[in-house]
């Protein structure tokens, strides 16, 4: 079947589809719509976000409900407020010619009474987040006892977010004989269990392979020392001047910090995470949707509702703890039939995770090199040249042409072009001239010996906020730095990057955490026994690590390893990352636009597309 008409949709929907500019059904639509229109059945559909699944359940739902009745007939549950609003808006667009249709979105953070009033006016379809829906049922503000269709959208996400009990509770208030349509990007056991519990002989459709990410996404990884992660991020952005990206970090704190640093360095960036108010999040999302923000730095939880079609790149600044989460991240690009790139910045110790993800997404990663300075200068120059070439002439300039011509009377064309481009080029050239190679090879891992070189804090301000500890176990106890790091992480239930700068010696070791974890660490190791012996952790006098160790325990002996190469880093962090500003090559700040640049002193707003 090749057209929406062939799928059997009515004229009202076909007209709305024409208005929306959808030319032909996507795969999930072509598979799901005929099944749902032709039979009263339960359905399990495995499909990523961005494949058109809202319409896959939305069109049949609108076709089947009775708009002349004010009874609630369809309930769509979705994991986040953003997604809930998005679905409700899409449904309204699909149903714009269905006279009398009333779709109401029900979600937390907004007036429950107002939502209840809207429902009372007669909502045939409710789109809800589980928490708010449960609340409304408890307060008897909604009646879902007569619904005929329930949709569980992004079921895997809802379960990930701990909504299993809420969903069970909500569905217990719905009729037994309704139809349930479950949509999920992945099929972990929990989702399969839900499907079994709430559905009777569901038909199954799969778009792509189970758990597979969309095939129009290319997966790339870049291997750097963790302390160069932020520089690597900037280079990737500079090498892609038209980037429109979501950058994923593991923690709220890192998300905020990366965004702040990017903004300070002249990029058009914003952060979205759970510590921001709903209002702040809405504002950031609005700017991102309007492409006023080129880079959205996000935590996994906050990014769950992000449904923006034109994202060109997803950048995994840090890998997620759970490899399955990667599928959701990369699904933010390559949407609506477009291609996208998912980039991962990894340190050597994380590269094995890439292999694990490859197995899950059933696709190979391409190992790429972080571009060098010359490369970036060339890309930026050509991008500017193309922009100028494609710029429409503004005739208002005519009035000033005589003065400009007089000024350049003695300048020939080549020189004029050179001068003109130098305004921008010099900025990047000065910045990247003498920049170092950030790439590291997989095989050089052993060079680090007993030291967790890759786990330095990787953006400015980091080290100042960390505490260094002494622990009385070392190589004699069977620990190398990786084993010790894993041990500490597991013991205290910490994330991979929470423990860093691990150095193992024969009978003792050192490690760092952020200051805020100090109490937790010290408390955990009070009266702590491992394999029958007391393990003692104390705060070390060598606070930052990586400098000279004032180590009385080793008889006051100083480290004799070569620290020369790291001094610059240590100084930079100690001064809050500002001392390198004037240095060439990946100092902390981005090459700023010169004040007299015709393109302004800040990064230009996006005008693409
Ligand atoms: P979804 O997976 O439902 O979030 O849809 C992703 C995006 O694709 C949304 O912006 C839809 O409006 C758009 N879309 C859905 N179906 C089609 C289609 N058949 N042709 C073009 N775009 C579509």
CSV table of C-alpha atoms in Angstrom, one decimal, residues 33 117 180 185 201 228 236 267-268 322 475 483 523 551 568:
chain,number,residue,atom,x,y,z
A,33,UNK,CA,-3.1,1.5,10.4
A,117,UNK,CA,-12.9,21.5,33.5
A,180,UNK,CA,-4.8,-1.8,24.1
A,185,UNK,CA,11.2,1.4,21.1
A,201,UNK,CA,-3.5,-12.2,21.7
A,228,UNK,CA,40.1,16.4,26.9
A,236,UNK,CA,33.3,18.4,17.0
A,267,UNK,CA,28.4,28.8,21.5
A,268,UNK,CA,24.7,28.9,21.2
A,322,UNK,CA,22.7,1.4,30.8
A,475,UNK,CA,48.3,-3.8,44.2
A,483,UNK,CA,39.6,-2.8,39.6
A,523,UNK,CA,30.7,7.2,56.2
A,551,UNK,CA,52.4,11.5,51.4
A,568,UNK,CA,49.5,23.3,32.6
